[in-house]
Short mmCIF file of C-alpha atoms in Angstrom, two decimals:
data_model
loop_
_atom_site.label_atom_id
_atom_site.label_comp_id
_atom_site.label_asym_id
_atom_site.label_seq_id
_atom_site.Cartn_x
_atom_site.Cartn_y
_atom_site.Cartn_z
CA UNK L 1 62.19 103.65 108.78
CA UNK L 2 64.90 103.38 106.20
CA UNK L 3 66.30 106.87 106.76
CA UNK L 4 66.46 109.05 109.88
CA UNK L 5 68.38 111.93 108.35
CA UNK L 6 66.69 115.18 109.32
CA UNK L 7 64.02 113.34 111.34
CA UNK L 8 63.12 114.63 114.79
CA UNK L 9 63.58 111.80 117.29
CA UNK L 10 62.35 112.05 120.88
CA UNK L 11 63.86 109.60 123.39
CA UNK L 12 62.50 109.29 126.93
CA UNK L 13 65.03 108.15 129.50
CA UNK L 14 67.57 109.44 127.00
CA UNK L 15 70.24 110.75 129.36
CA UNK L 16 71.81 107.42 130.34
CA UNK L 17 72.05 103.74 129.51
CA UNK L 18 70.17 102.25 126.58
CA UNK L 19 68.27 105.48 125.96
CA UNK L 20 71.47 107.50 125.60
CA UNK L 21 73.06 104.86 123.36
CA UNK L 22 69.98 104.78 121.13
CA UNK L 23 69.95 108.58 120.94
CA UNK L 24 73.58 108.46 119.82
CA UNK L 25 72.73 105.93 117.11
CA UNK L 26 69.95 108.17 115.80
CA UNK L 27 72.37 111.11 115.84
CA UNK L 28 74.86 109.13 113.77
CA UNK L 29 72.06 108.55 111.27
CA UNK L 30 71.57 112.31 110.95
CA UNK L 31 68.55 112.73 113.22
CA UNK L 32 67.71 115.80 115.28
CA UNK L 33 67.37 114.83 118.93
CA UNK L 34 65.18 115.66 121.88
CA UNK L 35 66.07 113.65 124.97
CA UNK L 36 63.88 113.57 128.05
CA UNK L 37 64.52 112.51 131.62
CA UNK L 38 63.91 113.37 135.25
CA UNK L 39 67.38 114.60 136.25
CA UNK L 40 68.39 117.98 134.86
CA UNK L 41 72.14 117.64 135.38
CA UNK L 42 72.27 114.27 133.64
CA UNK L 43 70.27 115.68 130.74
CA UNK L 44 72.71 118.57 130.37
CA UNK L 45 75.68 116.19 130.47
CA UNK L 46 74.04 113.97 127.87
CA UNK L 47 73.42 116.94 125.57
CA UNK L 48 77.11 117.85 125.78
CA UNK L 49 78.13 114.26 125.05
CA UNK L 50 75.74 113.96 122.09
CA UNK L 51 76.47 117.37 120.59
CA UNK L 52 79.57 116.26 118.61
CA UNK L 53 77.48 113.56 116.90
CA UNK L 54 74.16 115.34 116.39
CA UNK L 55 73.08 118.07 114.00
CA UNK L 56 70.97 119.36 116.88
CA UNK L 57 70.12 118.08 120.35
CA UNK L 58 67.73 119.50 122.94
CA UNK L 59 66.62 118.21 126.33
CA UNK L 60 63.48 118.44 128.44
CA UNK L 61 62.73 117.45 132.02
CA UNK L 62 59.88 114.97 132.00
CA UNK L 63 58.46 112.35 134.33
CA UNK L 64 56.66 109.96 131.99
CA UNK L 65 54.29 108.85 134.76
CA UNK L 66 52.80 112.36 134.74
CA UNK L 67 50.64 112.69 131.64
CA UNK L 68 50.70 116.47 131.66
CA UNK L 69 54.51 116.39 131.55
CA UNK L 70 54.47 114.11 128.51
CA UNK L 71 51.98 116.54 126.91
CA UNK L 72 54.46 119.32 127.67
CA UNK L 73 57.29 117.27 126.14
CA UNK L 74 55.33 116.88 122.92
CA UNK L 75 54.44 120.57 122.88
CA UNK L 76 58.12 121.45 123.38
CA UNK L 77 59.10 119.22 120.44
CA UNK L 78 56.64 120.93 118.12
CA UNK L 79 57.65 124.38 119.36
CA UNK L 80 61.38 123.74 118.93
CA UNK L 81 61.39 121.65 115.76
CA UNK L 82 57.99 122.25 114.20
CA UNK L 83 57.20 118.54 114.43
CA UNK L 84 58.40 115.18 115.71
CA UNK L 85 58.82 112.06 113.61
CA UNK L 86 59.85 109.35 116.08
CA UNK L 87 59.10 108.68 119.73
CA UNK L 88 61.25 106.14 121.58
CA UNK L 89 59.43 105.22 124.78
CA UNK L 90 62.49 104.03 126.66
CA UNK L 91 62.14 105.37 130.21
CA UNK L 92 61.85 102.53 132.69
CA UNK L 93 62.72 101.22 136.13
CA UNK L 94 64.13 97.90 137.26
CA UNK L 95 62.43 95.22 139.34
CA UNK L 96 61.58 95.51 143.01
CA UNK L 97 62.46 91.95 144.13
CA UNK L 98 59.44 90.02 145.38
CA UNK L 99 57.29 87.02 144.55
CA UNK L 100 53.81 87.37 143.07
CA UNK L 101 52.18 86.43 146.37
CA UNK L 102 54.35 88.63 148.58
CA UNK L 103 54.59 91.71 146.36
CA UNK L 104 53.25 94.90 147.89
CA UNK L 105 50.58 96.50 145.68
CA UNK L 106 52.29 99.88 145.96
CA UNK L 107 55.59 98.39 144.71
CA UNK L 108 53.93 96.75 141.73
CA UNK L 109 52.06 99.96 140.95
CA UNK L 110 55.30 101.96 141.09
CA UNK L 111 56.86 99.73 138.43
CA UNK L 112 53.72 99.72 136.28
CA UNK L 113 53.44 103.50 136.46
CA UNK L 114 56.79 103.90 134.71
CA UNK L 115 57.22 100.77 132.60
CA UNK L 116 53.64 100.46 131.35
CA UNK L 117 51.71 103.68 131.84
CA UNK L 118 54.75 105.82 131.09
CA UNK L 119 55.06 104.05 127.75
CA UNK L 120 51.31 104.34 127.22
CA UNK L 121 51.46 108.09 127.81
CA UNK L 122 54.11 108.46 125.13
CA UNK L 123 52.22 106.22 122.71
CA UNK L 124 48.89 108.01 123.06
CA UNK L 125 50.14 111.59 123.21
CA UNK L 126 52.66 111.38 120.38
CA UNK L 127 50.50 108.90 118.47
CA UNK L 128 47.61 111.37 118.24
CA UNK L 129 49.95 114.04 116.93
CA UNK L 130 51.50 111.64 114.41
CA UNK L 131 48.05 110.73 113.10
CA UNK L 132 47.11 114.40 112.74
CA UNK L 133 50.48 115.25 111.17
CA UNK L 134 49.97 112.65 108.45
CA UNK L 135 53.65 112.24 107.57
CA UNK L 136 55.80 109.09 108.02
CA UNK L 137 56.38 108.55 111.73
CA UNK L 138 57.43 105.82 114.15
CA UNK L 139 56.59 104.68 117.66
CA UNK L 140 59.26 102.49 119.25
CA UNK L 141 58.49 100.97 122.64
CA UNK L 142 61.26 99.52 124.77
CA UNK L 143 60.12 96.29 126.40
CA UNK L 144 62.43 93.51 127.52
CA UNK L 145 63.31 89.88 126.98
CA UNK L 146 60.97 89.55 129.96
CA UNK L 147 58.12 90.20 127.54
CA UNK L 148 58.71 86.71 126.12
CA UNK L 149 59.49 84.70 129.26
CA UNK L 150 60.33 85.12 132.93
CA UNK L 151 64.06 85.80 133.08
CA UNK L 152 64.12 87.25 136.59
CA UNK L 153 63.08 85.19 139.62
CA UNK L 154 61.02 87.23 142.08
CA UNK L 155 60.58 90.06 139.60
CA UNK L 156 56.79 89.86 139.49
CA UNK L 157 55.90 93.51 138.90
CA UNK L 158 58.67 94.02 136.36
CA UNK L 159 57.76 90.94 134.34
CA UNK L 160 54.10 91.94 134.41
CA UNK L 161 54.98 95.39 133.08
CA UNK L 162 57.05 94.04 130.19
CA UNK L 163 54.46 91.44 129.14
CA UNK L 164 51.93 94.28 129.13
CA UNK L 165 54.13 96.45 126.90
CA UNK L 166 54.34 93.55 124.43
CA UNK L 167 50.53 93.23 124.38
CA UNK L 168 50.05 96.98 123.99
CA UNK L 169 52.57 97.26 121.16
CA UNK L 170 51.12 94.31 119.23
CA UNK L 171 47.67 95.92 119.49
CA UNK L 172 49.08 99.31 118.50
CA UNK L 173 50.63 97.90 115.33
CA UNK L 174 47.17 96.85 114.11
CA UNK L 175 45.47 100.11 115.03
CA UNK L 176 47.67 102.89 113.64
CA UNK L 177 47.47 104.26 110.09
CA UNK L 178 49.95 102.91 107.58
CA UNK L 179 52.15 105.99 107.76
CA UNK L 180 53.08 105.15 111.37
CA UNK L 181 55.65 102.41 111.93
CA UNK L 182 55.66 100.49 115.21
CA UNK L 183 58.41 98.37 116.78
CA UNK L 184 59.03 96.60 120.08
CA UNK L 185 62.62 96.79 121.32
CA UNK L 186 63.36 93.82 123.59
CA UNK L 187 66.75 94.13 125.33
CA UNK L 188 68.25 91.39 127.42
CA UNK L 189 70.99 92.09 129.93
CA UNK L 190 72.61 95.34 128.77
CA UNK L 191 74.85 97.61 130.82
CA UNK L 192 72.74 100.38 132.30
CA UNK L 193 71.85 101.99 135.61
CA UNK L 194 68.69 99.93 136.13
CA UNK L 195 70.41 97.40 138.39
CA UNK L 196 73.86 96.42 139.64
CA UNK L 197 73.65 93.12 137.76
CA UNK L 198 73.68 94.88 134.39
CA UNK L 199 77.42 95.50 134.80
CA UNK L 200 77.86 91.99 133.36
CA UNK L 201 75.59 92.73 130.41
CA UNK L 202 76.15 93.42 126.73
CA UNK L 203 78.04 96.59 125.83
CA UNK L 204 75.49 99.39 125.52
CA UNK L 205 76.85 100.89 122.30
CA UNK L 206 77.11 97.49 120.64
CA UNK L 207 73.53 96.75 121.66
CA UNK L 208 72.25 100.08 120.32
CA UNK L 209 74.03 99.51 117.00
CA UNK L 210 72.29 96.13 116.68
CA UNK L 211 68.95 97.80 117.40
CA UNK L 212 69.58 100.42 114.73
CA UNK L 213 70.27 97.77 112.09
CA UNK L 214 66.86 96.25 112.75
CA UNK L 215 65.01 99.57 112.87
CA UNK L 216 66.50 100.54 109.52
CA UNK L 217 65.27 97.20 108.16
CA UNK L 218 61.74 97.93 109.38
CA UNK L 219 61.54 94.99 111.78
CA UNK L 220 58.82 94.82 114.44
CA UNK L 221 60.50 92.62 117.05
CA UNK L 222 63.91 94.17 117.78
CA UNK L 223 65.96 91.38 119.32
CA UNK L 224 69.40 90.51 120.69
CA UNK L 225 70.77 87.95 123.18
CA UNK L 226 70.63 84.72 121.16
CA UNK L 227 70.16 82.41 124.16
CA UNK L 228 66.68 83.88 124.58
CA UNK L 229 65.52 81.45 121.90
CA UNK L 230 66.09 78.56 124.32
CA UNK L 231 63.58 79.99 126.81
CA UNK L 232 61.17 81.13 124.09
CA UNK L 233 61.13 77.64 122.58
CA UNK L 234 60.63 76.08 126.02
CA UNK L 235 57.54 78.22 126.62
CA UNK L 236 56.17 77.56 123.14
CA UNK L 237 56.71 73.79 123.38
CA UNK L 238 54.73 73.69 126.62
CA UNK L 239 51.86 75.66 125.08
CA UNK L 240 51.91 73.58 121.91
CA UNK L 241 51.91 70.34 123.89
CA UNK L 242 48.86 71.47 125.88
CA UNK L 243 46.94 72.24 122.69
CA UNK L 244 48.03 69.01 121.03
CA UNK L 245 46.75 67.01 124.00
CA UNK L 246 43.53 68.83 124.86
CA UNK L 247 42.59 71.08 121.92
CA UNK L 248 44.09 69.65 118.69
CA UNK L 249 43.29 71.26 115.34
CA UNK L 250 40.27 69.92 113.43
CA UNK L 251 38.46 70.74 110.20
CA UNK L 252 36.26 73.76 110.79
CA UNK L 253 37.94 74.73 114.06
CA UNK L 254 37.71 78.36 112.96
CA UNK L 255 34.05 78.26 114.05
CA UNK L 256 34.93 79.71 117.46
CA UNK L 257 37.72 82.06 116.38
CA UNK L 258 36.74 85.35 117.97
CA UNK L 259 38.30 87.55 115.31
CA UNK L 260 36.71 85.66 112.42
CA UNK L 261 33.34 85.87 114.17
CA UNK L 262 34.01 89.52 114.81
CA UNK L 263 34.56 90.25 111.12
CA UNK L 264 31.44 88.33 110.11
CA UNK L 265 29.34 90.09 112.74
CA UNK L 266 30.98 93.51 112.36
CA UNK L 267 32.27 93.50 115.92
CA UNK L 268 35.50 95.16 114.80
CA UNK L 269 34.70 97.85 112.20
CA UNK L 270 37.81 98.88 110.31
CA UNK L 271 39.56 95.51 110.55
CA UNK L 272 38.47 93.73 107.35
CA UNK L 273 41.65 91.63 107.21
CA UNK L 274 41.41 90.27 110.74
CA UNK L 275 39.69 86.98 109.87
CA UNK L 276 41.45 83.68 110.42
CA UNK L 277 41.16 82.96 106.68
CA UNK L 278 43.84 85.59 106.15
CA UNK L 279 46.29 83.99 108.57
CA UNK L 280 48.91 81.38 107.66
CA UNK L 281 47.89 77.92 108.85
#
């Protein structure tokens, strides 16, 4: 979006850390705020801190892992403001240290419930309302640099959750009507309460200001932390080398492209521009 003035912005996990800093940035742009979180006292403190910057700020207790609570959050937004225009699915938890092999299923599920399904709840519940509302809207999902590569050793469940948010958000971008903007916010190490190690991270307000610049420009991938490119390139070079060695490009290689076949065979109704012929080579 190019202008947030007068827009109603809902931020989950908005009482502290990145969520609070993003809420402040939206307030400085003239947005009306609704912040959500699981701790009432922190929400009240955040409202007081945001009030000098915001035309209006409300709060709502909400556990994003509980779908009925996210439904209640959306209902509260429409009751209080008459609508919502932006949902920032920011609520998340940090890693529970463990390897892939040794991770306990219940620990992985705990992380996925917040970082993936909590985001999914916000996407689906607010997304349906945005579609019905028919006015310009935005869905911003907070992922991580861990959506692009594995930055954290023994962070199996966390890395899984962030790769999944990337996949979901890429799919979402193709599926929503044109009046709904989608972006994936991918923080690196930023000061927050997720983990003790974040104390050495990027300043939260500086990070949020960088995010806002990109949102105003309508970017999809919202990035920071320049050194990430080193790890991204390393992953891509390995993939590219594998294809070059075992599956190099050839004339007519589109014959097995699943999306092109899907368009020709009407597997994907409503996606007429999904064929490989429409992609840059």
